[in-house]
Coordinates of C-alpha atoms in Angstrom, one line a residue:
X1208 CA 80.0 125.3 96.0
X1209 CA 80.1 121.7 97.2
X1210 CA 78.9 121.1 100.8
X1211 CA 81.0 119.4 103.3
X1212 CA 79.8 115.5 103.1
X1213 CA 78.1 114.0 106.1
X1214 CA 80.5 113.3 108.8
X1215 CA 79.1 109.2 108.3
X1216 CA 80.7 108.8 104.6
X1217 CA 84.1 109.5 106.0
X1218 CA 83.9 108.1 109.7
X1219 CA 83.6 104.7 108.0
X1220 CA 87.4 104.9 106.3
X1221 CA 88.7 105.9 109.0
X1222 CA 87.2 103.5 112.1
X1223 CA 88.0 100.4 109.6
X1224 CA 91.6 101.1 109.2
X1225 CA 91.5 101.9 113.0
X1226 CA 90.3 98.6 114.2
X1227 CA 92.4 97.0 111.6
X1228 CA 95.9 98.2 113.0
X1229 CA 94.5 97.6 116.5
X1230 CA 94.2 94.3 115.9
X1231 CA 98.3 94.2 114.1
X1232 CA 99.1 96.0 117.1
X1233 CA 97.8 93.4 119.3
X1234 CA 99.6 90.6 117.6
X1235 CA 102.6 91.7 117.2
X1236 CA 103.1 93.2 120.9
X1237 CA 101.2 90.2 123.0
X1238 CA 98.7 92.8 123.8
X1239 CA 100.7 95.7 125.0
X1240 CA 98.7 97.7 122.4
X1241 CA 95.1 96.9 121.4
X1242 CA 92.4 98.1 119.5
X1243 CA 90.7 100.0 122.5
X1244 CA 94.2 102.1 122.2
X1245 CA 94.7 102.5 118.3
X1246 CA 91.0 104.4 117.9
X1247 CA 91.6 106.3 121.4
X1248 CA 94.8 107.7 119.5
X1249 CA 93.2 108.2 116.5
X1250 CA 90.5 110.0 118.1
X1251 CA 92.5 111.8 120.4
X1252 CA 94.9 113.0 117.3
X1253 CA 92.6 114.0 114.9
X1254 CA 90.5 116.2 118.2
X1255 CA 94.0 118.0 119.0
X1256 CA 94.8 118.1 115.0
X1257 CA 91.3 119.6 114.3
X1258 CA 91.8 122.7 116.1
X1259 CA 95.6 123.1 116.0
X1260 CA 97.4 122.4 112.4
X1261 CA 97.7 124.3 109.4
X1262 CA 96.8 121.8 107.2
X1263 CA 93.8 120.2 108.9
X1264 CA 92.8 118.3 105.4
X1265 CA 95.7 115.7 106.5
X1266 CA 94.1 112.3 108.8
X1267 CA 96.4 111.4 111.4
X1268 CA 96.1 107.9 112.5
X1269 CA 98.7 104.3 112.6
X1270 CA 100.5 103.9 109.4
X1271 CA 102.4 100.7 108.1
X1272 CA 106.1 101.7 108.8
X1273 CA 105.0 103.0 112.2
X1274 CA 103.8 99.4 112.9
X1275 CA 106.5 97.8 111.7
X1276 CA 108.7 100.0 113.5
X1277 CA 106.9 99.1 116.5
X1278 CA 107.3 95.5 116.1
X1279 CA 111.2 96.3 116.1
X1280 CA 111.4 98.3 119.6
X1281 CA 109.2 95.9 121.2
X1282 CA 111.3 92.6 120.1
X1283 CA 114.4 94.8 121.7
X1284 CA 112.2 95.7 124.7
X1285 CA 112.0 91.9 124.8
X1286 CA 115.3 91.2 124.4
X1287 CA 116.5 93.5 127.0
X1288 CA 113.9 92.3 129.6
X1289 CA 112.8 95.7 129.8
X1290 CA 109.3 96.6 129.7
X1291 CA 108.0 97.4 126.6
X1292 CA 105.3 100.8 127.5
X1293 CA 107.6 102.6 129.8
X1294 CA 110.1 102.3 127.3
X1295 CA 107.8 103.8 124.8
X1296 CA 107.4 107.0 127.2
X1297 CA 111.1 107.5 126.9
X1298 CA 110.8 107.0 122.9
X1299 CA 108.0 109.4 122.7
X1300 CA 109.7 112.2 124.6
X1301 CA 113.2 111.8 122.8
X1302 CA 110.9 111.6 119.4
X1303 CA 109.3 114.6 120.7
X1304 CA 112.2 116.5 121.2
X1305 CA 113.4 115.5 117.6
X1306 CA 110.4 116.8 116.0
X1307 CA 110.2 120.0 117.8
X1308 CA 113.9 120.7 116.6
X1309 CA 113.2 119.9 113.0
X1310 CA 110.2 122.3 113.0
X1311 CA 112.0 125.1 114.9
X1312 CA 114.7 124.8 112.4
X1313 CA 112.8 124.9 109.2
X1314 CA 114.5 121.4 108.5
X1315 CA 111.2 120.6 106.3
X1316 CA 112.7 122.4 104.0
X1317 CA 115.3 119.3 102.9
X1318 CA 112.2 118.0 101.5
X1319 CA 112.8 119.7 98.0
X1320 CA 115.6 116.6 97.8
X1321 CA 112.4 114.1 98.1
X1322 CA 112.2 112.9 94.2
X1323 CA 109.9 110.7 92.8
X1324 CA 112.3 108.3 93.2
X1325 CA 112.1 108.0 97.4
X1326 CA 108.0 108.9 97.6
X1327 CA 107.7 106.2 95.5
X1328 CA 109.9 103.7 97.5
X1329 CA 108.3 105.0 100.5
X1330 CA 104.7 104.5 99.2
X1331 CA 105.6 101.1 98.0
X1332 CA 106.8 99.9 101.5
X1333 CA 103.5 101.2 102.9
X1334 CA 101.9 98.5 100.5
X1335 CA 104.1 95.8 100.6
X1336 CA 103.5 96.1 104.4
X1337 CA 99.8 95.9 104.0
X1338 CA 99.6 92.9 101.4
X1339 CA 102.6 90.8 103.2
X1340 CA 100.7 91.5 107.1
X1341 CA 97.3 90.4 105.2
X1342 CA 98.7 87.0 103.6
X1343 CA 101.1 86.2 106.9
X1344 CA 97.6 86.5 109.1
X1345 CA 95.9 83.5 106.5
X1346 CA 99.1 81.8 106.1
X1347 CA 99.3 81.4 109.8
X1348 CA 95.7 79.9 110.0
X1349 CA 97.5 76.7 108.3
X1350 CA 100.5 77.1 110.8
X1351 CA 99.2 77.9 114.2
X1352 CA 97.8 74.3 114.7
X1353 CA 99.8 71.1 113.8
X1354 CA 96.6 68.8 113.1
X1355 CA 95.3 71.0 110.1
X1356 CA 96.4 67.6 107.8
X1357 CA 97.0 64.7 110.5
X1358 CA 94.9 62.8 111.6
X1359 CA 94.2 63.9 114.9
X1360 CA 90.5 63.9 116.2
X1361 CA 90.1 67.6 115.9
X1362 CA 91.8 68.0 112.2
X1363 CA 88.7 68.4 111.1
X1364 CA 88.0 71.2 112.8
X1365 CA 91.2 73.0 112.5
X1366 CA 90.8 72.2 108.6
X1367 CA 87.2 73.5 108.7
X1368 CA 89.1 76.9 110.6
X1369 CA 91.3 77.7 108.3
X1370 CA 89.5 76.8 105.1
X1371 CA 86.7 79.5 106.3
X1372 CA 89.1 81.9 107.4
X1373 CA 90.8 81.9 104.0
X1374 CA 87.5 82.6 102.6
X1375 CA 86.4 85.0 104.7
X1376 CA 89.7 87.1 104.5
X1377 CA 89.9 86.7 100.4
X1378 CA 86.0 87.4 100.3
X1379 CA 86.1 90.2 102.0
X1380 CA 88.9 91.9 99.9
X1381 CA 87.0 91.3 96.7
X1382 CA 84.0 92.5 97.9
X1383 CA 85.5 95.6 98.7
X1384 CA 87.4 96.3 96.0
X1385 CA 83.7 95.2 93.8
X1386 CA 82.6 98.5 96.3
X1387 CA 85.1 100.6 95.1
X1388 CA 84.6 100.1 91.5
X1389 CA 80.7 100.4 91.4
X1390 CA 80.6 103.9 90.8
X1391 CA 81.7 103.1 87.2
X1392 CA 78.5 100.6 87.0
X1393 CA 75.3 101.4 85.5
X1394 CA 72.7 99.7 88.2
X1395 CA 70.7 101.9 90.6
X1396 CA 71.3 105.9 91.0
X1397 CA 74.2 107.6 91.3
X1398 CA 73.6 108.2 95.1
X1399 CA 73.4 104.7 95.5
X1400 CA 76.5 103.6 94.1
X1401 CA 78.4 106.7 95.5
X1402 CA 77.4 105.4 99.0
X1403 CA 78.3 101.8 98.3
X1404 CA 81.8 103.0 97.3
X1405 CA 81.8 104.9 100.5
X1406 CA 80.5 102.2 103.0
X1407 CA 82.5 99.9 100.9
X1408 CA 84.8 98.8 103.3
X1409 CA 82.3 98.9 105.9
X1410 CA 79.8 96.6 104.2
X1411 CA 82.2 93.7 103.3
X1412 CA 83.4 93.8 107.0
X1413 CA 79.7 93.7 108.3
X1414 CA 78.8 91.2 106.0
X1415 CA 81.6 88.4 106.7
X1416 CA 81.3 88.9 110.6
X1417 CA 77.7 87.9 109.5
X1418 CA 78.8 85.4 108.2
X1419 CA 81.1 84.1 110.6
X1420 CA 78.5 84.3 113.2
X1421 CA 76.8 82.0 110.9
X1422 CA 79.3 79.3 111.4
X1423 CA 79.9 79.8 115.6
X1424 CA 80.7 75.6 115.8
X1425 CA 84.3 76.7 113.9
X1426 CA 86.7 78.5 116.2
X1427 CA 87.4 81.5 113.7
X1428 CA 89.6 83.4 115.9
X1429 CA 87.9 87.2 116.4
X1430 CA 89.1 90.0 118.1
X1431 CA 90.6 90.2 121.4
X1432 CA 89.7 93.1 123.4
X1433 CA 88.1 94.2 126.7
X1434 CA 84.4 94.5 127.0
X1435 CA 84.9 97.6 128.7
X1436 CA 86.6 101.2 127.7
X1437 CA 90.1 100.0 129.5
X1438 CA 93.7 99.5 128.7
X1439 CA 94.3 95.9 126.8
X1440 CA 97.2 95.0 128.6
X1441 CA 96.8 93.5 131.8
X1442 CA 99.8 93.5 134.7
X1443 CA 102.1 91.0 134.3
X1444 CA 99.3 88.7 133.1
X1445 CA 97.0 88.9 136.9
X1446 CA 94.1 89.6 134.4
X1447 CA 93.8 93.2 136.2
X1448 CA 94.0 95.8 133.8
X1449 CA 97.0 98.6 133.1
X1450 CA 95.9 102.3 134.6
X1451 CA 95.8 104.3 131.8
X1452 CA 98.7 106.7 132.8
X1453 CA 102.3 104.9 132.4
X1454 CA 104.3 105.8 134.8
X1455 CA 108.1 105.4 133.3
X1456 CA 109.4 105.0 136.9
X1457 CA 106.8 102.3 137.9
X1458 CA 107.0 99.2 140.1
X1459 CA 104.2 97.5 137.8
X1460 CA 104.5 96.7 134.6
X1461 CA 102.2 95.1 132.2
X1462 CA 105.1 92.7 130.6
X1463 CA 106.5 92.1 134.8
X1464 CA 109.7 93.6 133.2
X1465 CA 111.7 96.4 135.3
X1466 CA 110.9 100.1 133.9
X1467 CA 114.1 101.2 131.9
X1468 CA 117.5 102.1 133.7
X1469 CA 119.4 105.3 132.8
X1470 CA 121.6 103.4 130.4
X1471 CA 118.6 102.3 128.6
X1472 CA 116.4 105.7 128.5
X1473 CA 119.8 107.4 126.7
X1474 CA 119.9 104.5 124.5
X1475 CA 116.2 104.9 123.3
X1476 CA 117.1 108.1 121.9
X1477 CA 118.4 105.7 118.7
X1478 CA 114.9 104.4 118.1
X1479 CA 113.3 107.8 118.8
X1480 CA 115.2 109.1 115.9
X1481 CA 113.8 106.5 113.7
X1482 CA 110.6 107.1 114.6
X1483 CA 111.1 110.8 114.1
X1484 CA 112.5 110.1 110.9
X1485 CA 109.2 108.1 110.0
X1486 CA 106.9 110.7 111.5
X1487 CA 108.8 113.6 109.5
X1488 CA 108.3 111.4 106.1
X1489 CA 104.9 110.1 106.7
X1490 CA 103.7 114.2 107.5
X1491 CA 105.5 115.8 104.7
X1492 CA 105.2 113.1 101.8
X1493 CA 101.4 112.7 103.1
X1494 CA 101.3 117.3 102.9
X1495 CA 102.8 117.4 99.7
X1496 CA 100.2 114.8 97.7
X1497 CA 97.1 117.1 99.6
X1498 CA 98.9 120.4 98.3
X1499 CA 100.1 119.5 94.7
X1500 CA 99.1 122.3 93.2
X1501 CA 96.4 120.7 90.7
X1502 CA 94.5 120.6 94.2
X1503 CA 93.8 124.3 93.6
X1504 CA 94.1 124.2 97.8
X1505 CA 93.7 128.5 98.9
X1506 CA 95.5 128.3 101.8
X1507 CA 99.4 126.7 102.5
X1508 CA 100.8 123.8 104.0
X1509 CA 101.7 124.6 107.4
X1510 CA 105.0 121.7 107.1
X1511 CA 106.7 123.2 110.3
X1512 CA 103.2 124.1 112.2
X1513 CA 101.8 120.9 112.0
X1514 CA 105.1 118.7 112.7
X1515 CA 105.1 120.8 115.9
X1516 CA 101.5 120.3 117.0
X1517 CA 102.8 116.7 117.1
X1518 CA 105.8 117.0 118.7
X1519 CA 104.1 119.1 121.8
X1520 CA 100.8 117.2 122.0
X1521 CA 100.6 114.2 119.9
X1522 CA 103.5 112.3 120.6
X1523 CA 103.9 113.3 124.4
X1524 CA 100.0 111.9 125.4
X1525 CA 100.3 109.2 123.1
X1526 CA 103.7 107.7 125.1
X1527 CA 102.2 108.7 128.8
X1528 CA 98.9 107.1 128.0
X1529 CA 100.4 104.0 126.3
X1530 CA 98.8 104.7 122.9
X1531 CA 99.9 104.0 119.5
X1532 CA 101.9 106.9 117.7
X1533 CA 100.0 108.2 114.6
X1534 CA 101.7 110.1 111.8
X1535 CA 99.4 111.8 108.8
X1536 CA 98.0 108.5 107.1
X1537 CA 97.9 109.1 102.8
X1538 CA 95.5 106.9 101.9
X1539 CA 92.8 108.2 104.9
X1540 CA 94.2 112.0 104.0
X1541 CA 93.5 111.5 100.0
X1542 CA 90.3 110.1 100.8
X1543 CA 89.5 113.3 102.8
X1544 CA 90.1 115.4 100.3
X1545 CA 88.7 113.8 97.6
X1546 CA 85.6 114.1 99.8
X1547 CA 85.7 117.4 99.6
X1548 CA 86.6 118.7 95.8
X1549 CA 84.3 119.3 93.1
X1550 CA 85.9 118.4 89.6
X1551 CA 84.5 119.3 86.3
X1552 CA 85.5 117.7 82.6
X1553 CA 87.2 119.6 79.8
X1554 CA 88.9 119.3 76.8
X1555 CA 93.0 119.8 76.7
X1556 CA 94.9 120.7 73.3
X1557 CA 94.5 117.3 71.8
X1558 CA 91.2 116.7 72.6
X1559 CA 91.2 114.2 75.3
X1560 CA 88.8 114.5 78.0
X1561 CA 90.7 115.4 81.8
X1562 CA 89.4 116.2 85.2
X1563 CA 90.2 119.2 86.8
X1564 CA 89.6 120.3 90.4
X1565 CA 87.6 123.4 90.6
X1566 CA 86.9 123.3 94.4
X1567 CA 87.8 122.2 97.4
X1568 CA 86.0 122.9 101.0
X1569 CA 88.6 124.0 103.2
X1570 CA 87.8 123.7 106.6
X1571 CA 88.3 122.5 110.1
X1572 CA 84.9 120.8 111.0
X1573 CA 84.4 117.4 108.9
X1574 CA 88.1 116.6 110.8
X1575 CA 86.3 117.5 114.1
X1576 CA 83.2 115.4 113.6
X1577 CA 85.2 111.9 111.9
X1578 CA 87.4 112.2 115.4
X1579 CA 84.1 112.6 117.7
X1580 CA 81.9 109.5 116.0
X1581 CA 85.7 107.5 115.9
X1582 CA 85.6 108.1 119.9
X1583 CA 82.1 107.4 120.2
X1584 CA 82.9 103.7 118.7
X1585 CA 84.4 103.1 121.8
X1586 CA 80.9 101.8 122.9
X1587 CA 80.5 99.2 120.5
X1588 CA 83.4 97.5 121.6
X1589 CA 80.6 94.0 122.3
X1590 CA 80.1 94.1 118.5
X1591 CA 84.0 94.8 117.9
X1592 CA 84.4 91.3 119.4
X1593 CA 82.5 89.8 116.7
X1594 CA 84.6 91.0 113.7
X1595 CA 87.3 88.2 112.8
X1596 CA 90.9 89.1 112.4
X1597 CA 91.3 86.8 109.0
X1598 CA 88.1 90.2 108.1
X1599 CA 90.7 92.6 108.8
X1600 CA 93.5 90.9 107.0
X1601 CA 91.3 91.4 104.0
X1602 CA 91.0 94.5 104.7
X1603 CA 94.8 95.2 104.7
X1604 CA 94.9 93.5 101.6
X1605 CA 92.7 96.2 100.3
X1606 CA 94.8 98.8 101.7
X1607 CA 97.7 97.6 100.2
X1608 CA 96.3 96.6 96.7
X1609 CA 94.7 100.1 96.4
X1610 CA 97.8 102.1 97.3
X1611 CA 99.7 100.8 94.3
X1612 CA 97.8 102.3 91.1
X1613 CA 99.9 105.6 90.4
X1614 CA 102.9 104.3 91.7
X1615 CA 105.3 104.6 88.6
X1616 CA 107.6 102.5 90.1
X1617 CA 104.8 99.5 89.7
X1618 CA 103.9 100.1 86.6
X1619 CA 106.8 100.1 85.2
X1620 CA 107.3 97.0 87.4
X1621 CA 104.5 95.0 84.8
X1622 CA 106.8 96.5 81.8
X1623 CA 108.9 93.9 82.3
X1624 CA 106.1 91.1 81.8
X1625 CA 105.6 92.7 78.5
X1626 CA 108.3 91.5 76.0
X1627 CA 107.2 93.1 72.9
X1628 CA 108.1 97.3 73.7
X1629 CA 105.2 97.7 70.7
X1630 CA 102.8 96.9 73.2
X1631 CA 104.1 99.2 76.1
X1632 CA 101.7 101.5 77.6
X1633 CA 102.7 104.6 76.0
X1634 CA 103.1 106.8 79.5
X1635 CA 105.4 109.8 79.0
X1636 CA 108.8 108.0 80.3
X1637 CA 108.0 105.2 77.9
X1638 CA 108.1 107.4 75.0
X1639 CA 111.1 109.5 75.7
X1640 CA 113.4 107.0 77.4
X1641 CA 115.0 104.1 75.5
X1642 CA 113.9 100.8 77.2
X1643 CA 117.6 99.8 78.5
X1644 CA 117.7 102.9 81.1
X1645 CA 114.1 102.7 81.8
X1646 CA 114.6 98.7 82.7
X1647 CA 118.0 99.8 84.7
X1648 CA 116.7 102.6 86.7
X1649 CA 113.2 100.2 87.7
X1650 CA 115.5 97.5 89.0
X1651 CA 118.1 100.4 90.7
X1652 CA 114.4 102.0 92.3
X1653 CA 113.4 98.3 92.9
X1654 CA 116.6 97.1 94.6
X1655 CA 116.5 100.0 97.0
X1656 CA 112.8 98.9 98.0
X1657 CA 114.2 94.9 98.4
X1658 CA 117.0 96.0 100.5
X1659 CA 114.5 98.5 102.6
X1660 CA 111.8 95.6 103.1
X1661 CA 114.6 93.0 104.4
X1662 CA 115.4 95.6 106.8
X1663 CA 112.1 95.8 108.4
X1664 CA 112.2 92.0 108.3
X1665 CA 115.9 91.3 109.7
X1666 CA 115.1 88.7 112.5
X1667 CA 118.0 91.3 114.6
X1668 CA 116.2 93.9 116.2
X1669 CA 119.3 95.8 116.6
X1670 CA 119.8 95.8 112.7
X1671 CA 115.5 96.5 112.1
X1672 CA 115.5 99.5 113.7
X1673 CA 118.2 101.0 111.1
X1674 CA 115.8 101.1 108.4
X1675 CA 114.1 104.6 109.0
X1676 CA 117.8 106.0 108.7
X1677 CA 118.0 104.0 105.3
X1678 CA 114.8 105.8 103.8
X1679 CA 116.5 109.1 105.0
X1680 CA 119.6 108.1 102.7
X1681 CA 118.1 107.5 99.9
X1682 CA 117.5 111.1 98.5
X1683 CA 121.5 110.5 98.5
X1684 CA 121.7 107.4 97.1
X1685 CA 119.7 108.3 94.6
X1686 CA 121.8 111.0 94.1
X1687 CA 125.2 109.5 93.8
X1688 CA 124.4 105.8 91.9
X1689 CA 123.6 107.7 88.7
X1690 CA 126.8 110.2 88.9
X1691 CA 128.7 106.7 89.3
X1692 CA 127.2 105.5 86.2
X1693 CA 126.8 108.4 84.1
X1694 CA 126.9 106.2 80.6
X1695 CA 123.3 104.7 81.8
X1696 CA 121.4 107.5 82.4
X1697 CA 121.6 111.1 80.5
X1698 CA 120.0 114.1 82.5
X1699 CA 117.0 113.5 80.3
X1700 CA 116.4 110.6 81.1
X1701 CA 116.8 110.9 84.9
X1702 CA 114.5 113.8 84.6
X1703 CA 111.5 111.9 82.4
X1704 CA 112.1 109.1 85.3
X1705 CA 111.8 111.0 88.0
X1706 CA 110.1 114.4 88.0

């Protein structure tokens, strides 16, 4: 049987994507949350996850619809002069109250609605998210100063900034993804390249700080965060530090906002829902892809047990303490496992060559040991300091970009840039559904996505914060559209489309 692999070789996906949402969090909430609190919660998580869920194989940490969801409550925080962390103590309580209920009722359950057609909606967003966050970070290099083309004294220098920045965001994304495709090289052993497609993402951030360090004279902007292991917001700007406990009937306040009224903790039930709903999706999409059953996994999923873990533990500490919420992550869960199966090659019927899974170590303590070395980077917050944000947009592009293959909603996406149907790649829906339902129900699947990605964009908080509730609906709209229009799609076709 395979050994478990060193705790190292998996540490390293999960401390990048850690720092990487730290530094989103910071942006987007003017330092409420910080990097300091995304790997705390991460840490934290996966210690309470390692010991209590069913289904430890799952890696909780920040996830791109939690972000963006985040980005909504704080703008209405904002709008509502109320501040923004003793809000979030309400939200996680209500949230946790949700949970608990959905796992004490066995509502998992309305997960055998879940088609293809919403995982895939859902999955895309989580990309989309990724690639849009990573470009807007670069794009904003050109933006933030207004002398990047006058001629201003220090154009120069802001030209100099955000030509380097470019680079070193682009740079690093393509030398990651050159990591992640080495194994199928032939240069050096197979260890070698194994562990260069492990420390992939690692190396290219390592190695464009480097850089950047190289070129100290231009202002690359880097990451904001205190030198020591304390809270990144400060009180009301005084330059003191937040205690780590929030207390939701405080005096202080980091934003100098009052702490929420009755009026407003009732009202942030509403959001709570939608992050419950987001939780509930990102936990049970992220269980079902660990437990397909080509995983050959021994023991179940534990749906109900581990939603509830969160909704005691998880959700609770992570609103008291001022700490991002964090859901089961896919692409840091799939990495997991993948660490841990052992596949051997055989011939099927027609004598193609396919990969099966023969093992996979189940167990408890490779979860444990990626949490302990994730809180242990704590201490190297001096080096975190050095790492450029324009680094970790290229390391969201990555995230994004690597997500897609598999999605059959984007490959069927680039059928559209092929005009000859000859040429088609001949996947199993292409060759049992004529091409004038398959284009229909691509731009139905597609529409769906455009309308949930303006929703999470809607410069109206009060309309953002409905787009959890519109992934929720779409089992039903997926539903109903078809039996509207039951002269474009047969039952065959709806079922080669979306098994």
């Amino acid at each position: 049987k395979k050994p478990p692999p060193p705790f190292s070789s998996l540490f390293s996906p999960c401390l990048s994507p850690a720092v990487t949402f730290g530094a989103a969090f910071a942006d987007a909430t003017d330092n409420q949350l910080g990097v300091i609190e995304t790997i705390i919660s991460s840490g934290m998580s996966g210690l309470i996850y390692s010991f209590l869920s069913g289904q430890p194989l799952c890696i909780l940490g920040a996830t791109g619809p939690e972000l963006a969801f985040t980005v909504v409550f704080y703008e209405i925080c904002q709008s509502m002069e109320v501040d923004f962390l003793a809000a979030r103590v309400w939200q996680a309580l209500w949230c946790s109250l949700f949970t608990i209920l959905v796992a004490l009722f066995d509502l998992s359950a309305c997960m055998k609605v879940c088609t293809r057609f919403t995982e895939e909606i859902f999955s895309f967003l989580i990309s989309i998210i990724f690639i849009v966050g990573a470009f807007t970070t670069l794009i904003k290099l050109y933006l933030a100063d207004p002398d990047v083309e006058g001629d201003d004294p220090a154009a120069p220098a802001n030209r100099a900034k955000a030509f380097l920045g470019t680079l070193l965001g682009l740079f690093t994304y393509f030398t990651a993804m050159w990591c992640r495709a080495f194994p199928k090289r032939n240069e050096t052993t197979p260890l070698v390249r194994k562990l260069i497609a492990n420390y992939g993402v690692t190396l290219s951030i390592l190695l464009y700080s480097g850089i950047n360090y190289g070129f100290r004279d231009v202002d690359v902007p880097c990451l904001d965060m205190p030198d020591e292991i304390v809270p990144t917001a400060t009180l009301n700007g005084t330059g003191e530090s937040r205690g780590w406990f929030v207390n939701p009937f405080g005096d202080e306040t980091a934003s100098g906002y009052d702490t929420p009224g009755v009026g407003f903790i009732f009202f942030t039930a509403v959001p709570a829902l939608g992050l419950a709903v987001l939780g509930y999706l990102d936990q049970n999409l992220t269980t079902l892809l660990i437990n397909r059953k080509d995983h050959n996994l021994k023991k179940g999923g534990a749906y109900h047990l581990d939603l509830l873990v969160c909704g005691i533990f998880i959700y609770p500490i992570c609103g008291f303490f001022g700490l991002p919420f964090t859901h089961a992550a896919t692409v840091r869960s799939m990495s997991h496992l993948m660490s841990l199966m052992t596949r051997e090659d055989s011939k099927n019927e027609h004598g193609q060559t396919v990969s099966k899974v023969t093992n996979v170590v189940e167990q408890r303590v490779t979860h444990l040991g990626i949490h302990c070395l994730l809180l242990a980077a704590l201490g190297l917050s001096a080096v975190l300091t050095k790492i450029p944000k324009v680094v970790l947009a290229g390391v969201f592009l990555y995230m994004g970009v690597t997500a897609l293959p598999g999605v059959q909603l984007y490959e069927r996406l680039w059928l559209w840039l092929i005009w000859d149907p000859k040429k088609y790649p001949q996947y199993d829906y292409v060759t049992q559904v004529a091409r004038k339902p398959l284009h229909l129900f691509t731009l139905f699947q597609f529409s769906c996505l455009a309308v949930l990605y303006a929703l999470t964009k809607v410069p109206n908080p009060y309309i953002s914060v409905i787009f959890p509730f519109f992934i929720a609906f779409l089992p039903l709209i997926r539903k109903l559209v078809p039996k509207c229009f039951p002269s474009v799609w047969s039952k065959e076709d709806l079922k080669a489309l979306d098994k």
